[in-house]
mmCIF file of C-alpha atoms in Angstrom:
data_model
loop_
_atom_site.group_PDB
_atom_site.id
_atom_site.type_symbol
_atom_site.label_atom_id
_atom_site.label_comp_id
_atom_site.label_asym_id
_atom_site.label_seq_id
_atom_site.Cartn_x
_atom_site.Cartn_y
_atom_site.Cartn_z
ATOM 1 C CA UNK P 18 106.600 50.416 104.341
ATOM 2 C CA UNK P 19 108.491 52.924 102.282
ATOM 3 C CA UNK P 20 108.505 56.593 103.221
ATOM 4 C CA UNK P 21 106.177 57.507 100.356
ATOM 5 C CA UNK P 22 103.648 54.908 101.410
ATOM 6 C CA UNK P 23 103.711 56.139 104.985
ATOM 7 C CA UNK P 24 103.290 59.718 103.875
ATOM 8 C CA UNK P 25 100.327 58.814 101.676
ATOM 9 C CA UNK P 26 98.782 56.909 104.540
ATOM 10 C CA UNK P 27 99.199 59.907 106.840
ATOM 11 C CA UNK P 28 97.621 62.223 104.289
ATOM 12 C CA UNK P 29 94.817 59.716 103.841
ATOM 13 C CA UNK P 30 94.146 59.568 107.569
ATOM 14 C CA UNK P 31 94.204 63.359 107.827
ATOM 15 C CA UNK P 32 91.802 63.639 104.899
ATOM 16 C CA UNK P 33 89.346 61.236 106.504
ATOM 17 C CA UNK P 34 89.700 62.963 109.867
ATOM 18 C CA UNK P 35 88.776 66.387 108.520
ATOM 19 C CA UNK P 36 85.600 65.027 106.908
ATOM 20 C CA UNK P 37 84.057 64.860 110.358
ATOM 21 C CA UNK P 38 84.154 68.621 110.724
ATOM 22 C CA UNK P 39 81.212 69.911 108.700
ATOM 23 C CA UNK P 40 80.500 73.650 108.817
ATOM 24 C CA UNK P 41 76.908 74.707 109.472
ATOM 25 C CA UNK P 42 74.905 75.264 106.290
ATOM 26 C CA UNK P 43 73.673 78.684 105.280
ATOM 27 C CA UNK P 44 69.982 77.807 104.959
ATOM 28 C CA UNK P 45 66.919 79.582 106.204
ATOM 29 C CA UNK P 46 63.348 78.516 105.479
ATOM 30 C CA UNK P 47 61.358 81.598 106.290
ATOM 31 C CA UNK P 48 61.707 84.726 104.195
ATOM 32 C CA UNK P 49 62.576 87.715 106.322
ATOM 33 C CA UNK P 50 60.581 90.938 106.181
ATOM 34 C CA UNK P 51 63.929 92.623 105.476
ATOM 35 C CA UNK P 52 64.401 90.694 102.222
ATOM 36 C CA UNK P 53 65.145 92.884 99.197
ATOM 37 C CA UNK P 54 62.069 91.368 97.499
ATOM 38 C CA UNK P 55 59.934 93.275 99.995
ATOM 39 C CA UNK P 56 61.827 96.546 99.567
ATOM 40 C CA UNK P 57 62.077 97.105 95.829
ATOM 41 C CA UNK P 58 60.383 95.788 92.731
ATOM 42 C CA UNK P 59 62.304 92.888 91.183
ATOM 43 C CA UNK P 60 61.355 91.750 87.662
ATOM 44 C CA UNK P 61 61.748 88.040 86.790
ATOM 45 C CA UNK P 62 64.809 88.649 84.638
ATOM 46 C CA UNK P 63 66.598 90.313 87.561
ATOM 47 C CA UNK P 64 65.372 87.724 90.036
ATOM 48 C CA UNK P 65 66.951 84.984 87.917
ATOM 49 C CA UNK P 66 70.270 86.830 87.920
ATOM 50 C CA UNK P 67 70.133 87.335 91.678
ATOM 51 C CA UNK P 68 69.427 83.633 92.232
ATOM 52 C CA UNK P 69 72.033 82.301 89.831
ATOM 53 C CA UNK P 70 74.836 84.776 90.402
ATOM 54 C CA UNK P 71 74.456 86.458 93.789
ATOM 55 C CA UNK P 72 72.422 84.648 96.437
ATOM 56 C CA UNK P 73 74.850 81.800 97.145
ATOM 57 C CA UNK P 74 77.107 84.232 98.999
ATOM 58 C CA UNK P 75 74.887 87.279 99.533
ATOM 59 C CA UNK P 76 71.740 85.865 101.125
ATOM 60 C CA UNK P 77 70.649 83.544 103.914
ATOM 61 C CA UNK P 78 70.142 80.719 101.432
ATOM 62 C CA UNK P 79 72.962 78.975 99.625
ATOM 63 C CA UNK P 80 72.393 76.298 97.003
ATOM 64 C CA UNK P 81 75.165 73.866 97.901
ATOM 65 C CA UNK P 82 76.990 71.896 95.206
ATOM 66 C CA UNK P 83 77.920 68.233 95.938
ATOM 67 C CA UNK P 84 81.586 69.026 96.607
ATOM 68 C CA UNK P 85 80.634 71.310 99.483
ATOM 69 C CA UNK P 86 80.316 68.129 101.560
ATOM 70 C CA UNK P 87 83.992 67.372 101.007
ATOM 71 C CA UNK P 88 86.468 69.162 103.219
ATOM 72 C CA UNK P 89 88.284 71.450 102.961
ATOM 73 C CA UNK P 90 85.988 72.697 100.133
ATOM 74 C CA UNK P 91 83.090 73.152 102.557
ATOM 75 C CA UNK P 92 85.242 75.228 104.892
ATOM 76 C CA UNK P 93 86.420 77.479 102.093
ATOM 77 C CA UNK P 94 82.845 78.000 100.975
ATOM 78 C CA UNK P 95 81.640 78.728 104.511
ATOM 79 C CA UNK P 96 84.319 81.370 104.793
ATOM 80 C CA UNK P 97 83.391 82.947 101.432
ATOM 81 C CA UNK P 98 79.726 83.004 102.395
ATOM 82 C CA UNK P 99 80.493 84.628 105.747
ATOM 83 C CA UNK P 100 82.518 87.367 104.064
ATOM 84 C CA UNK P 101 79.958 87.838 101.313
ATOM 85 C CA UNK P 102 77.093 88.244 103.744
ATOM 86 C CA UNK P 103 79.044 90.710 105.829
ATOM 87 C CA UNK P 104 79.559 92.935 102.804
ATOM 88 C CA UNK P 105 76.028 92.589 101.464
ATOM 89 C CA UNK P 106 73.111 90.403 102.496
ATOM 90 C CA UNK P 107 70.058 90.637 100.236
ATOM 91 C CA UNK P 108 67.993 88.806 102.873
ATOM 92 C CA UNK P 109 68.653 91.613 105.333
ATOM 93 C CA UNK P 110 68.689 94.507 102.885
ATOM 94 C CA UNK P 111 65.759 96.139 104.685
ATOM 95 C CA UNK P 112 67.718 96.391 107.933
ATOM 96 C CA UNK P 113 70.220 98.785 106.362
ATOM 97 C CA UNK P 114 69.559 102.480 106.894
ATOM 98 C CA UNK P 115 67.810 104.155 103.905
ATOM 99 C CA UNK P 116 71.023 105.912 102.997
ATOM 100 C CA UNK P 117 73.035 102.714 103.144
ATOM 101 C CA UNK P 118 70.507 100.965 100.907
ATOM 102 C CA UNK P 119 71.123 103.574 98.209
ATOM 103 C CA UNK P 120 74.836 103.265 98.742
ATOM 104 C CA UNK P 121 74.652 99.477 98.412
ATOM 105 C CA UNK P 122 72.672 99.675 95.163
ATOM 106 C CA UNK P 123 75.330 102.022 93.867
ATOM 107 C CA UNK P 124 78.093 99.622 94.862
ATOM 108 C CA UNK P 125 76.157 96.699 93.339
ATOM 109 C CA UNK P 126 75.933 98.474 89.978
ATOM 110 C CA UNK P 127 79.624 99.439 90.092
ATOM 111 C CA UNK P 128 80.880 95.979 90.974
ATOM 112 C CA UNK P 129 78.898 94.442 88.119
ATOM 113 C CA UNK P 130 80.089 97.139 85.695
ATOM 114 C CA UNK P 131 83.724 96.647 86.736
ATOM 115 C CA UNK P 132 83.474 92.823 86.666
ATOM 116 C CA UNK P 133 84.447 92.600 90.335
ATOM 117 C CA UNK P 134 81.325 90.525 90.937
ATOM 118 C CA UNK P 135 80.523 87.673 90.540
ATOM 119 C CA UNK P 136 84.000 86.540 91.615
ATOM 120 C CA UNK P 137 85.891 84.759 88.857
ATOM 121 C CA UNK P 138 86.558 81.766 91.128
ATOM 122 C CA UNK P 139 82.805 81.465 91.649
ATOM 123 C CA UNK P 140 82.096 81.712 87.911
ATOM 124 C CA UNK P 141 84.642 78.962 87.301
ATOM 125 C CA UNK P 142 82.541 76.529 89.346
ATOM 126 C CA UNK P 143 79.114 77.962 88.441
ATOM 127 C CA UNK P 144 78.840 78.330 84.700
ATOM 128 C CA UNK P 145 75.366 79.878 84.779
ATOM 129 C CA UNK P 146 76.542 82.606 87.153
ATOM 130 C CA UNK P 147 78.367 84.282 84.297
ATOM 131 C CA UNK P 148 76.678 87.507 83.170
ATOM 132 C CA UNK P 149 76.476 88.376 79.483
ATOM 133 C CA UNK P 150 76.704 92.031 78.454
ATOM 134 C CA UNK P 151 72.948 92.012 78.013
ATOM 135 C CA UNK P 152 72.327 90.619 81.507
ATOM 136 C CA UNK P 153 74.770 93.107 82.980
ATOM 137 C CA UNK P 154 72.873 95.986 81.375
ATOM 138 C CA UNK P 155 69.537 94.667 82.673
ATOM 139 C CA UNK P 156 70.970 94.311 86.141
ATOM 140 C CA UNK P 157 72.685 97.698 86.278
ATOM 141 C CA UNK P 158 69.540 99.423 85.009
ATOM 142 C CA UNK P 159 67.516 97.657 87.686
ATOM 143 C CA UNK P 160 69.928 98.838 90.405
ATOM 144 C CA UNK P 161 69.670 102.373 89.068
ATOM 145 C CA UNK P 162 65.864 102.310 88.923
ATOM 146 C CA UNK P 163 65.644 100.867 92.430
ATOM 147 C CA UNK P 164 67.899 103.629 93.656
ATOM 148 C CA UNK P 165 65.657 106.243 92.078
ATOM 149 C CA UNK P 166 62.495 104.713 93.508
ATOM 150 C CA UNK P 167 64.001 104.446 96.993
ATOM 151 C CA UNK P 168 65.310 107.996 96.996
ATOM 152 C CA UNK P 169 61.858 109.142 95.888
ATOM 153 C CA UNK P 170 60.336 107.607 99.017
ATOM 154 C CA UNK P 171 62.987 108.799 101.438
ATOM 155 C CA UNK U 11 111.149 57.491 114.126
ATOM 156 C CA UNK U 12 109.119 57.480 110.925
ATOM 157 C CA UNK U 13 106.088 56.162 112.734
ATOM 158 C CA UNK U 14 106.316 58.984 115.220
ATOM 159 C CA UNK U 15 106.353 61.574 112.438
ATOM 160 C CA UNK U 16 103.330 60.078 110.757
ATOM 161 C CA UNK U 17 101.491 59.740 114.017
ATOM 162 C CA UNK U 18 102.309 63.356 114.777
ATOM 163 C CA UNK U 19 101.041 64.460 111.383
ATOM 164 C CA UNK U 20 97.769 62.644 111.839
ATOM 165 C CA UNK U 21 97.274 64.119 115.306
ATOM 166 C CA UNK U 22 98.105 67.579 114.008
ATOM 167 C CA UNK U 23 95.614 67.257 111.181
ATOM 168 C CA UNK U 24 92.858 66.059 113.479
ATOM 169 C CA UNK U 25 93.505 68.813 115.984
ATOM 170 C CA UNK U 26 93.606 71.376 113.223
ATOM 171 C CA UNK U 27 90.298 70.121 111.907
ATOM 172 C CA UNK U 28 88.747 70.156 115.339
ATOM 173 C CA UNK U 29 90.045 73.651 115.975
ATOM 174 C CA UNK U 30 88.549 74.975 112.795
ATOM 175 C CA UNK U 31 84.984 74.481 113.931
ATOM 176 C CA UNK U 32 85.759 76.339 117.117
ATOM 177 C CA UNK U 33 87.995 78.962 115.604
ATOM 178 C CA UNK U 34 85.329 81.663 115.483
ATOM 179 C CA UNK U 35 84.458 81.159 119.078
ATOM 180 C CA UNK U 36 88.011 81.119 120.301
ATOM 181 C CA UNK U 37 89.077 84.258 118.460
ATOM 182 C CA UNK U 38 85.970 85.938 119.748
ATOM 183 C CA UNK U 39 86.789 85.113 123.319
ATOM 184 C CA UNK U 40 90.397 86.095 122.723
ATOM 185 C CA UNK U 41 89.255 89.465 121.458
ATOM 186 C CA UNK U 42 86.966 89.824 124.382
ATOM 187 C CA UNK U 43 89.720 89.071 126.860
ATOM 188 C CA UNK U 44 91.941 91.570 125.040
ATOM 189 C CA UNK U 45 89.194 94.148 125.373
ATOM 190 C CA UNK U 46 88.866 93.458 129.049
ATOM 191 C CA UNK U 47 92.609 93.750 129.450
ATOM 192 C CA UNK U 48 92.704 97.015 127.590
ATOM 193 C CA UNK U 49 89.787 98.241 129.635
ATOM 194 C CA UNK U 50 91.369 97.443 132.960
ATOM 195 C CA UNK U 51 94.530 99.167 131.768
ATOM 196 C CA UNK U 52 92.587 102.289 130.878
ATOM 197 C CA UNK U 53 90.774 102.080 134.168
ATOM 198 C CA UNK U 54 94.105 102.060 135.963
ATOM 199 C CA UNK U 55 95.251 104.990 133.885
ATOM 200 C CA UNK U 56 92.094 106.895 134.715
ATOM 201 C CA UNK U 57 92.974 106.942 138.371
ATOM 202 C CA UNK U 58 96.281 108.667 137.843
ATOM 203 C CA UNK U 59 95.890 110.720 134.678
ATOM 204 C CA UNK U 60 93.033 112.114 132.643
ATOM 205 C CA UNK U 61 90.782 109.475 131.141
ATOM 206 C CA UNK U 62 91.338 108.029 127.700
ATOM 207 C CA UNK U 63 87.981 106.304 127.814
ATOM 208 C CA UNK U 64 86.159 109.556 128.508
ATOM 209 C CA UNK U 65 87.870 111.289 125.623
ATOM 210 C CA UNK U 66 86.617 108.491 123.395
ATOM 211 C CA UNK U 67 83.039 109.074 124.431
ATOM 212 C CA UNK U 68 83.083 112.771 123.743
ATOM 213 C CA UNK U 69 83.842 112.624 120.030
ATOM 214 C CA UNK U 70 82.001 115.597 118.580
ATOM 215 C CA UNK U 71 80.650 116.328 115.131
ATOM 216 C CA UNK U 72 83.525 118.786 114.805
ATOM 217 C CA UNK U 73 86.037 115.985 115.310
ATOM 218 C CA UNK U 74 84.278 113.814 112.761
ATOM 219 C CA UNK U 75 84.426 116.714 110.312
ATOM 220 C CA UNK U 76 88.090 117.427 111.017
ATOM 221 C CA UNK U 77 89.017 113.773 110.463
ATOM 222 C CA UNK U 78 87.089 113.896 107.192
ATOM 223 C CA UNK U 79 89.116 116.988 106.254
ATOM 224 C CA UNK U 80 92.369 115.140 107.015
ATOM 225 C CA UNK U 81 91.217 112.398 104.686
ATOM 226 C CA UNK U 82 90.278 114.941 102.039
ATOM 227 C CA UNK U 83 93.680 116.642 102.292
ATOM 228 C CA UNK U 84 95.509 113.306 102.020
ATOM 229 C CA UNK U 85 93.599 112.632 98.787
ATOM 230 C CA UNK U 86 94.503 116.065 97.382
ATOM 231 C CA UNK U 87 98.152 115.066 97.880
ATOM 232 C CA UNK U 88 97.560 111.666 96.210
ATOM 233 C CA UNK U 89 98.673 110.141 99.498
ATOM 234 C CA UNK U 90 96.833 106.831 99.706
ATOM 235 C CA UNK U 91 98.498 105.710 102.965
ATOM 236 C CA UNK U 92 97.533 108.847 104.886
ATOM 237 C CA UNK U 93 94.054 108.582 103.396
ATOM 238 C CA UNK U 94 93.763 105.018 104.692
ATOM 239 C CA UNK U 95 94.879 106.073 108.180
ATOM 240 C CA UNK U 96 92.369 108.929 108.220
ATOM 241 C CA UNK U 97 89.650 106.556 106.972
ATOM 242 C CA UNK U 98 90.257 104.176 109.858
ATOM 243 C CA UNK U 99 90.283 107.083 112.340
ATOM 244 C CA UNK U 100 87.040 108.375 110.862
ATOM 245 C CA UNK U 101 85.356 105.012 111.266
ATOM 246 C CA UNK U 102 86.402 104.952 114.918
ATOM 247 C CA UNK U 103 85.158 108.523 115.391
ATOM 248 C CA UNK U 104 81.688 107.555 114.138
ATOM 249 C CA UNK U 105 81.719 104.481 116.337
ATOM 250 C CA UNK U 106 82.701 106.399 119.471
ATOM 251 C CA UNK U 107 80.383 109.321 118.943
ATOM 252 C CA UNK U 108 78.167 109.874 121.958
ATOM 253 C CA UNK U 109 74.558 109.909 120.789
ATOM 254 C CA UNK U 110 72.945 110.283 124.228
ATOM 255 C CA UNK U 111 72.772 114.082 123.985
ATOM 256 C CA UNK U 112 70.861 113.983 120.698
ATOM 257 C CA UNK U 113 67.120 114.441 120.317
ATOM 258 C CA UNK U 114 65.172 111.555 118.811
ATOM 259 C CA UNK U 115 65.040 113.235 115.393
ATOM 260 C CA UNK U 116 68.741 114.102 115.466
ATOM 261 C CA UNK U 117 69.585 110.576 116.493
ATOM 262 C CA UNK U 118 67.661 109.205 113.538
ATOM 263 C CA UNK U 119 69.547 111.420 111.091
ATOM 264 C CA UNK U 120 72.864 110.601 112.717
ATOM 265 C CA UNK U 121 72.288 106.849 112.647
ATOM 266 C CA UNK U 122 71.181 106.949 109.033
ATOM 267 C CA UNK U 123 74.409 108.740 108.098
ATOM 268 C CA UNK U 124 76.533 106.659 110.452
ATOM 269 C CA UNK U 125 75.381 103.312 109.095
ATOM 270 C CA UNK U 126 76.516 104.322 105.620
ATOM 271 C CA UNK U 127 79.490 106.561 106.358
ATOM 272 C CA UNK U 128 81.199 104.087 108.647
ATOM 273 C CA UNK U 129 81.289 101.536 105.895
ATOM 274 C CA UNK U 130 82.811 103.986 103.413
ATOM 275 C CA UNK U 131 85.381 105.113 105.973
ATOM 276 C CA UNK U 132 86.235 101.487 106.689
ATOM 277 C CA UNK U 133 86.698 100.704 102.989
ATOM 278 C CA UNK U 134 88.935 103.726 102.526
ATOM 279 C CA UNK U 135 90.935 102.521 105.529
ATOM 280 C CA UNK U 136 91.332 99.043 104.082
ATOM 281 C CA UNK U 137 92.232 100.166 100.574
ATOM 282 C CA UNK U 138 95.557 101.856 101.182
ATOM 283 C CA UNK U 139 97.363 101.505 97.829
ATOM 284 C CA UNK U 140 94.164 101.698 95.759
ATOM 285 C CA UNK U 141 93.478 105.414 95.595
ATOM 286 C CA UNK U 142 90.984 105.052 92.729
ATOM 287 C CA UNK U 143 88.767 102.911 94.934
ATOM 288 C CA UNK U 144 89.295 105.196 97.934
ATOM 289 C CA UNK U 145 88.093 108.129 95.850
ATOM 290 C CA UNK U 146 84.966 106.246 94.745
ATOM 291 C CA UNK U 147 84.009 105.778 98.371
ATOM 292 C CA UNK U 148 84.948 109.375 99.131
ATOM 293 C CA UNK U 149 82.197 110.583 96.751
ATOM 294 C CA UNK U 150 79.397 109.078 98.838
ATOM 295 C CA UNK U 151 81.185 109.792 102.099
ATOM 296 C CA UNK U 152 81.273 113.494 101.163
ATOM 297 C CA UNK U 153 77.534 113.348 100.588
ATOM 298 C CA UNK U 154 77.086 111.850 104.080
ATOM 299 C CA UNK U 155 79.305 114.466 105.712
ATOM 300 C CA UNK U 156 77.434 117.251 103.911
ATOM 301 C CA UNK U 157 74.110 116.054 105.359
ATOM 302 C CA UNK U 158 75.702 115.697 108.781
ATOM 303 C CA UNK U 159 77.003 119.285 108.673
ATOM 304 C CA UNK U 160 73.639 120.524 107.400
ATOM 305 C CA UNK U 161 71.892 118.948 110.384
ATOM 306 C CA UNK U 162 74.416 119.498 113.166
ATOM 307 C CA UNK U 163 76.708 122.265 111.943
ATOM 308 C CA UNK U 164 80.387 121.661 111.332
ATOM 309 C CA UNK U 165 81.800 123.764 114.154
ATOM 310 C CA UNK U 166 83.593 125.941 111.584
ATOM 311 C CA UNK U 167 82.976 127.632 108.241
ATOM 312 C CA UNK U 168 82.982 125.038 105.481
ATOM 313 C CA UNK U 169 82.527 125.063 101.728
ATOM 314 C CA UNK U 170 80.823 122.677 99.376
ATOM 315 C CA UNK U 171 83.035 122.465 96.308
ATOM 316 C CA UNK U 172 82.012 120.812 93.044
ATOM 317 C CA UNK U 173 84.273 119.418 90.327
ATOM 318 C CA UNK U 174 82.338 118.618 87.127
ATOM 319 C CA UNK U 175 85.189 116.642 85.531
ATOM 320 C CA UNK U 176 85.511 113.693 87.904
ATOM 321 C CA UNK U 177 83.906 110.324 87.076
ATOM 322 C CA UNK U 178 83.714 110.842 83.309
ATOM 323 C CA UNK U 179 81.939 114.156 83.498
ATOM 324 C CA UNK U 180 79.395 113.079 86.119
ATOM 325 C CA UNK U 181 81.146 115.273 88.654
ATOM 326 C CA UNK U 182 81.333 115.063 92.416
ATOM 327 C CA UNK U 183 81.553 117.426 95.358
ATOM 328 C CA UNK U 184 83.540 117.543 98.569
ATOM 329 C CA UNK U 185 83.573 119.584 101.754
ATOM 330 C CA UNK U 186 86.496 121.947 102.292
ATOM 331 C CA UNK U 187 87.695 124.151 105.134
ATOM 332 C CA UNK U 188 89.332 126.648 102.750
ATOM 333 C CA UNK U 189 88.216 128.696 99.765
ATOM 334 C CA UNK U 190 91.385 127.712 97.965
ATOM 335 C CA UNK U 191 90.570 124.864 95.549
ATOM 336 C CA UNK U 192 92.542 121.653 96.066
ATOM 337 C CA UNK U 193 90.841 118.749 94.372
ATOM 338 C CA UNK U 194 90.754 115.438 96.282
ATOM 339 C CA UNK U 195 89.381 113.466 93.323
ATOM 340 C CA UNK U 196 91.908 114.413 90.661
ATOM 341 C CA UNK U 197 94.756 115.210 93.070
ATOM 342 C CA UNK U 198 97.958 116.576 91.626
ATOM 343 C CA UNK U 199 96.839 115.835 88.074
ATOM 344 C CA UNK U 200 94.201 118.601 88.189
ATOM 345 C CA UNK U 201 94.428 120.312 91.572
ATOM 346 C CA UNK U 202 92.373 123.405 90.787
ATOM 347 C CA UNK U 203 89.280 121.853 89.233
ATOM 348 C CA UNK U 204 86.356 122.911 91.368
ATOM 349 C CA UNK U 205 83.900 125.646 92.141
ATOM 350 C CA UNK U 206 82.471 126.713 95.485
ATOM 351 C CA UNK U 207 78.742 125.999 95.410
ATOM 352 C CA UNK U 208 77.756 126.735 98.970
ATOM 353 C CA UNK U 209 79.107 128.207 102.162
ATOM 354 C CA UNK U 210 78.176 126.207 105.250
ATOM 355 C CA UNK U 211 78.274 128.137 108.485
#
């Protein structure tokens, strides 16, 4: 066998080997009482945006694309999801202190306004995650209104 | 020779893959063993000299405030590195604050502030080099510190200073230890923008 053939074979073996290491999926059946749905009012238009553009990395439920079963894609995704949930988890929004909830809504509005979120790498793979100017306005206004309603209660 | 290399590669890849699934666990246990090491070192130190661990547990509101003021002063100088250092120190100060002496109501206020403020302090600590972002977090952090001082006192005379120009005319306030205006939001570009709104004793 030539060197190239051997190298390809080695890469092939390595590729097959890593397929056996599947990261645990980010899936939870029961809705938590801390879910943002239970904390603030979410109109359908905003709910659609949350589902399509946010929840894959910022909730306890990810909709997995087919390539997530191929490594190392699945590992990369697991890592992104872990980081995303650490920064903000809509499923556990209610467990944040009242002050932190306001702070988070503020940060949510800012990151949408500044195009920091959704991540461009995510938008590349999820075409419907992209937010039009109109959707951005709807979303930012919702964050603002939620902030006002929460600070009214607290 | 070539076979050995290929065999080695395959083994390496498999091991790497196997390690990945365990990586979280192993780093966790590594951290834990580091902690234990550090702890036993401090314990040894305690016997001979004054305790480092004790000092950690007696972080007061005054120390939290003074670390905040260090951060504020770094921002007035446009010094993003010093601001980051102070941010990290501030996060640690919140973490090590001893809440046992607080009443139930005080504890509730403190934890509400802590949950939020720690995150802002952490972000400021991690964003050395991005002073614009540090200042965004400093806005809400200042709000947290204000409420903390209002509830617990700051251990010194402090001033609430407001600059109406920052954030496209939305304005923001900060807490200062001096009457002299040095703006942490606009820094050297506009050091004197600000007006004392309240004296906190």
